[in-house]
């Protein structure tokens, strides 16, 4: 089993909402792109929430989320894993969120794309009530999650609607 490493965050000074995954899957690591598996519904959901024509060009996707004040990162910095399933993650080490929040103090909302991201953050970082951050656990956009697309879209939409009212 090889040690796998995540990516740098997609973030800039405009970012207000941080979406956290657990760890990039095999296809994402191969292409060095967040949510590169075409069966993952992440990009489809975000484009639909913002009523925008979806792009397949990664650089355009990055520009799209930045322009909508969204940042993307993963909770896990590195780990051992066979395949793409979160259940196969071993010996994870998490990213430095203290440094991220210090560098980008305008982040107000953190959304977890799935249970593994949420559980890992809770275990290693925790939810500090003295911060001004709001946390939301979302249904995973992963193809491993069998919930219907419409249900995922509705849930993500409810959380995004509330978060975007304050930015």
Short mmCIF file of the C-alpha atoms (twelve columns), coordinates in Angstrom:
data_MODEL
# 
_entry.id   MODEL 
# 
loop_
_atom_site.group_PDB 
_atom_site.id 
_atom_site.type_symbol 
_atom_site.label_atom_id 
_atom_site.label_alt_id 
_atom_site.label_comp_id 
_atom_site.label_asym_id 
_atom_site.label_seq_id 
_atom_site.Cartn_x 
_atom_site.Cartn_y 
_atom_site.Cartn_z 
_atom_site.pdbx_PDB_model_num 
ATOM 1   C CA . UNK A 1   0.000   0.000  0.000   1 
ATOM 2   C CA . UNK A 2   1.385   3.403  -1.018  1 
ATOM 3   C CA . UNK A 3   1.125   6.625  0.947   1 
ATOM 4   C CA . UNK A 4   -1.379  8.898  -0.813  1 
ATOM 5   C CA . UNK A 5   -1.306  12.684 -0.500  1 
ATOM 6   C CA . UNK A 6   -4.137  15.142 -1.029  1 
ATOM 7   C CA . UNK A 7   -3.993  18.443 -2.922  1 
ATOM 8   C CA . UNK A 8   -3.614  22.051 -1.930  1 
ATOM 9   C CA . UNK A 9   -6.955  23.754 -1.343  1 
ATOM 10  C CA . UNK A 10  -8.843  25.626 -4.022  1 
ATOM 11  C CA . UNK A 11  -9.260  28.889 -2.141  1 
ATOM 12  C CA . UNK A 12  -8.774  32.624 -2.375  1 
ATOM 13  C CA . UNK A 13  -9.489  35.744 -0.354  1 
ATOM 14  C CA . UNK A 14  -13.138 35.771 -1.534  1 
ATOM 15  C CA . UNK A 15  -13.887 32.332 -0.058  1 
ATOM 16  C CA . UNK A 16  -16.680 32.206 2.523   1 
ATOM 17  C CA . UNK A 17  -17.825 28.563 2.283   1 
ATOM 18  C CA . UNK A 18  -15.383 25.664 2.632   1 
ATOM 19  C CA . UNK A 19  -16.442 22.269 1.284   1 
ATOM 20  C CA . UNK A 20  -14.395 19.430 2.735   1 
ATOM 21  C CA . UNK A 21  -14.128 15.959 1.289   1 
ATOM 22  C CA . UNK A 22  -12.298 13.112 2.968   1 
ATOM 23  C CA . UNK A 23  -9.488  12.241 0.523   1 
ATOM 24  C CA . UNK A 24  -9.313  12.333 -3.301  1 
ATOM 25  C CA . UNK A 25  -10.230 9.094  -5.040  1 
ATOM 26  C CA . UNK A 26  -8.085  7.161  -7.488  1 
ATOM 27  C CA . UNK A 27  -9.248  9.090  -10.574 1 
ATOM 28  C CA . UNK A 28  -8.801  12.458 -8.849  1 
ATOM 29  C CA . UNK A 29  -5.284  11.531 -7.756  1 
ATOM 30  C CA . UNK A 30  -4.431  10.323 -11.271 1 
ATOM 31  C CA . UNK A 31  -5.651  13.557 -12.889 1 
ATOM 32  C CA . UNK A 32  -4.671  15.827 -9.963  1 
ATOM 33  C CA . UNK A 33  -8.180  17.304 -9.915  1 
ATOM 34  C CA . UNK A 34  -10.804 17.472 -7.208  1 
ATOM 35  C CA . UNK A 35  -13.837 15.260 -7.932  1 
ATOM 36  C CA . UNK A 36  -12.476 13.953 -11.249 1 
ATOM 37  C CA . UNK A 37  -14.559 10.756 -11.278 1 
ATOM 38  C CA . UNK A 38  -17.349 11.521 -13.789 1 
ATOM 39  C CA . UNK A 39  -19.785 9.494  -11.653 1 
ATOM 40  C CA . UNK A 40  -19.209 11.771 -8.657  1 
ATOM 41  C CA . UNK A 41  -22.050 14.305 -8.572  1 
ATOM 42  C CA . UNK A 42  -20.117 17.134 -6.878  1 
ATOM 43  C CA . UNK A 43  -19.736 19.389 -9.916  1 
ATOM 44  C CA . UNK A 44  -23.220 18.634 -11.221 1 
ATOM 45  C CA . UNK A 45  -24.766 19.581 -7.872  1 
ATOM 46  C CA . UNK A 46  -22.835 22.842 -7.552  1 
ATOM 47  C CA . UNK A 47  -23.551 23.982 -11.096 1 
ATOM 48  C CA . UNK A 48  -27.236 23.197 -10.670 1 
ATOM 49  C CA . UNK A 49  -27.412 25.021 -7.326  1 
ATOM 50  C CA . UNK A 50  -26.044 28.139 -8.994  1 
ATOM 51  C CA . UNK A 51  -28.202 27.648 -12.097 1 
ATOM 52  C CA . UNK A 52  -25.137 27.671 -14.333 1 
ATOM 53  C CA . UNK A 53  -24.223 25.613 -17.385 1 
ATOM 54  C CA . UNK A 54  -21.768 22.938 -16.264 1 
ATOM 55  C CA . UNK A 55  -18.246 22.908 -17.638 1 
ATOM 56  C CA . UNK A 56  -16.076 19.837 -18.135 1 
ATOM 57  C CA . UNK A 57  -12.906 21.961 -18.187 1 
ATOM 58  C CA . UNK A 58  -11.253 21.760 -14.773 1 
ATOM 59  C CA . UNK A 59  -9.795  25.268 -14.838 1 
ATOM 60  C CA . UNK A 60  -13.286 26.642 -15.556 1 
ATOM 61  C CA . UNK A 61  -14.689 24.613 -12.678 1 
ATOM 62  C CA . UNK A 62  -12.074 26.082 -10.342 1 
ATOM 63  C CA . UNK A 63  -12.913 29.614 -11.519 1 
ATOM 64  C CA . UNK A 64  -16.620 28.890 -11.072 1 
ATOM 65  C CA . UNK A 65  -16.347 27.865 -7.432  1 
ATOM 66  C CA . UNK A 66  -13.962 30.688 -6.576  1 
ATOM 67  C CA . UNK A 67  -16.294 33.237 -8.170  1 
ATOM 68  C CA . UNK A 68  -19.086 31.880 -5.962  1 
ATOM 69  C CA . UNK A 69  -16.972 32.314 -2.807  1 
ATOM 70  C CA . UNK A 70  -16.500 28.568 -2.354  1 
ATOM 71  C CA . UNK A 71  -13.290 26.836 -1.313  1 
ATOM 72  C CA . UNK A 72  -12.608 23.097 -1.642  1 
ATOM 73  C CA . UNK A 73  -10.175 20.970 0.322   1 
ATOM 74  C CA . UNK A 74  -9.961  17.590 2.015   1 
ATOM 75  C CA . UNK A 75  -9.812  16.807 5.707   1 
ATOM 76  C CA . UNK A 76  -7.098  14.203 5.189   1 
ATOM 77  C CA . UNK A 77  -3.656  15.349 4.064   1 
ATOM 78  C CA . UNK A 78  -2.263  11.854 3.579   1 
ATOM 79  C CA . UNK A 79  -3.173  8.248  4.258   1 
ATOM 80  C CA . UNK A 80  -2.870  4.691  3.069   1 
ATOM 81  C CA . UNK A 81  -5.766  3.335  1.019   1 
ATOM 82  C CA . UNK A 82  -6.453  0.683  -1.595  1 
ATOM 83  C CA . UNK A 83  -8.999  1.896  -4.160  1 
ATOM 84  C CA . UNK A 84  -11.237 4.903  -3.587  1 
ATOM 85  C CA . UNK A 85  -13.523 3.816  -0.752  1 
ATOM 86  C CA . UNK A 86  -13.352 5.846  2.451   1 
ATOM 87  C CA . UNK A 87  -13.761 2.632  4.428   1 
ATOM 88  C CA . UNK A 88  -10.302 1.570  3.182   1 
ATOM 89  C CA . UNK A 89  -8.510  4.647  4.574   1 
ATOM 90  C CA . UNK A 90  -5.771  3.808  7.075   1 
ATOM 91  C CA . UNK A 91  -3.314  5.849  9.152   1 
ATOM 92  C CA . UNK A 92  -4.737  9.200  8.118   1 
ATOM 93  C CA . UNK A 93  -3.054  12.486 8.938   1 
ATOM 94  C CA . UNK A 94  -5.198  15.601 8.690   1 
ATOM 95  C CA . UNK A 95  -4.569  18.977 7.111   1 
ATOM 96  C CA . UNK A 96  -3.657  22.058 9.163   1 
ATOM 97  C CA . UNK A 97  -7.001  23.797 9.571   1 
ATOM 98  C CA . UNK A 98  -5.754  26.226 12.179  1 
ATOM 99  C CA . UNK A 99  -3.368  27.706 9.605   1 
ATOM 100 C CA . UNK A 100 -6.067  27.723 6.913   1 
ATOM 101 C CA . UNK A 101 -8.600  29.552 9.078   1 
ATOM 102 C CA . UNK A 102 -5.939  32.040 10.138  1 
ATOM 103 C CA . UNK A 103 -4.931  32.702 6.511   1 
ATOM 104 C CA . UNK A 104 -8.578  32.937 5.352   1 
ATOM 105 C CA . UNK A 105 -10.534 34.466 8.242   1 
ATOM 106 C CA . UNK A 106 -13.597 35.216 6.087   1 
ATOM 107 C CA . UNK A 107 -14.534 31.536 5.893   1 
ATOM 108 C CA . UNK A 108 -17.794 31.330 7.815   1 
ATOM 109 C CA . UNK A 109 -19.324 27.992 6.824   1 
ATOM 110 C CA . UNK A 110 -17.740 24.541 6.603   1 
ATOM 111 C CA . UNK A 111 -19.639 21.829 4.740   1 
ATOM 112 C CA . UNK A 112 -18.580 18.210 4.881   1 
ATOM 113 C CA . UNK A 113 -19.092 16.186 1.718   1 
ATOM 114 C CA . UNK A 114 -19.992 12.932 3.421   1 
ATOM 115 C CA . UNK A 115 -19.670 11.142 6.729   1 
ATOM 116 C CA . UNK A 116 -15.971 10.239 6.570   1 
ATOM 117 C CA . UNK A 117 -14.971 13.897 6.124   1 
ATOM 118 C CA . UNK A 118 -17.217 14.906 9.028   1 
ATOM 119 C CA . UNK A 119 -16.141 12.076 11.335  1 
ATOM 120 C CA . UNK A 120 -12.428 12.572 10.654  1 
ATOM 121 C CA . UNK A 121 -12.664 16.323 11.268  1 
ATOM 122 C CA . UNK A 122 -14.609 15.711 14.479  1 
ATOM 123 C CA . UNK A 123 -12.042 13.155 15.686  1 
ATOM 124 C CA . UNK A 124 -8.833  15.063 14.901  1 
ATOM 125 C CA . UNK A 125 -9.835  18.753 14.885  1 
ATOM 126 C CA . UNK A 126 -13.169 19.032 16.658  1 
ATOM 127 C CA . UNK A 127 -15.875 21.673 16.557  1 
ATOM 128 C CA . UNK A 128 -14.662 24.627 18.608  1 
ATOM 129 C CA . UNK A 129 -17.731 26.587 19.784  1 
ATOM 130 C CA . UNK A 130 -15.631 29.735 20.249  1 
ATOM 131 C CA . UNK A 131 -15.072 30.091 16.499  1 
ATOM 132 C CA . UNK A 132 -17.513 31.902 14.248  1 
ATOM 133 C CA . UNK A 133 -17.773 28.857 12.003  1 
ATOM 134 C CA . UNK A 134 -20.986 27.054 11.137  1 
ATOM 135 C CA . UNK A 135 -20.678 23.348 10.297  1 
ATOM 136 C CA . UNK A 136 -22.952 21.215 8.093   1 
ATOM 137 C CA . UNK A 137 -22.712 17.527 7.240   1 
ATOM 138 C CA . UNK A 138 -23.921 16.808 3.694   1 
ATOM 139 C CA . UNK A 139 -24.801 13.581 1.960   1 
ATOM 140 C CA . UNK A 140 -21.767 12.454 -0.004  1 
ATOM 141 C CA . UNK A 141 -21.668 13.284 -3.709  1 
ATOM 142 C CA . UNK A 142 -19.715 10.055 -4.252  1 
ATOM 143 C CA . UNK A 143 -21.051 7.333  -6.555  1 
ATOM 144 C CA . UNK A 144 -20.668 4.978  -3.569  1 
ATOM 145 C CA . UNK A 145 -23.593 6.828  -1.958  1 
ATOM 146 C CA . UNK A 146 -26.782 5.401  -3.447  1 
ATOM 147 C CA . UNK A 147 -29.137 8.187  -2.379  1 
ATOM 148 C CA . UNK A 148 -31.048 9.589  -5.365  1 
ATOM 149 C CA . UNK A 149 -29.529 12.621 -7.060  1 
ATOM 150 C CA . UNK A 150 -32.654 14.704 -6.445  1 
ATOM 151 C CA . UNK A 151 -32.417 14.036 -2.696  1 
ATOM 152 C CA . UNK A 152 -28.737 15.015 -2.629  1 
ATOM 153 C CA . UNK A 153 -29.486 18.174 -4.602  1 
ATOM 154 C CA . UNK A 154 -32.321 19.172 -2.266  1 
ATOM 155 C CA . UNK A 155 -30.194 18.610 0.854   1 
ATOM 156 C CA . UNK A 156 -27.190 20.479 -0.541  1 
ATOM 157 C CA . UNK A 157 -29.509 23.256 -1.729  1 
ATOM 158 C CA . UNK A 158 -31.054 23.702 1.720   1 
ATOM 159 C CA . UNK A 159 -27.607 24.060 3.333   1 
ATOM 160 C CA . UNK A 160 -26.241 26.319 0.603   1 
ATOM 161 C CA . UNK A 161 -29.266 28.578 0.629   1 
ATOM 162 C CA . UNK A 162 -28.787 29.293 4.314   1 
ATOM 163 C CA . UNK A 163 -25.031 29.738 3.995   1 
ATOM 164 C CA . UNK A 164 -25.177 32.055 0.989   1 
ATOM 165 C CA . UNK A 165 -27.630 34.403 2.691   1 
ATOM 166 C CA . UNK A 166 -24.770 35.609 4.886   1 
ATOM 167 C CA . UNK A 167 -22.085 36.215 2.239   1 
# 
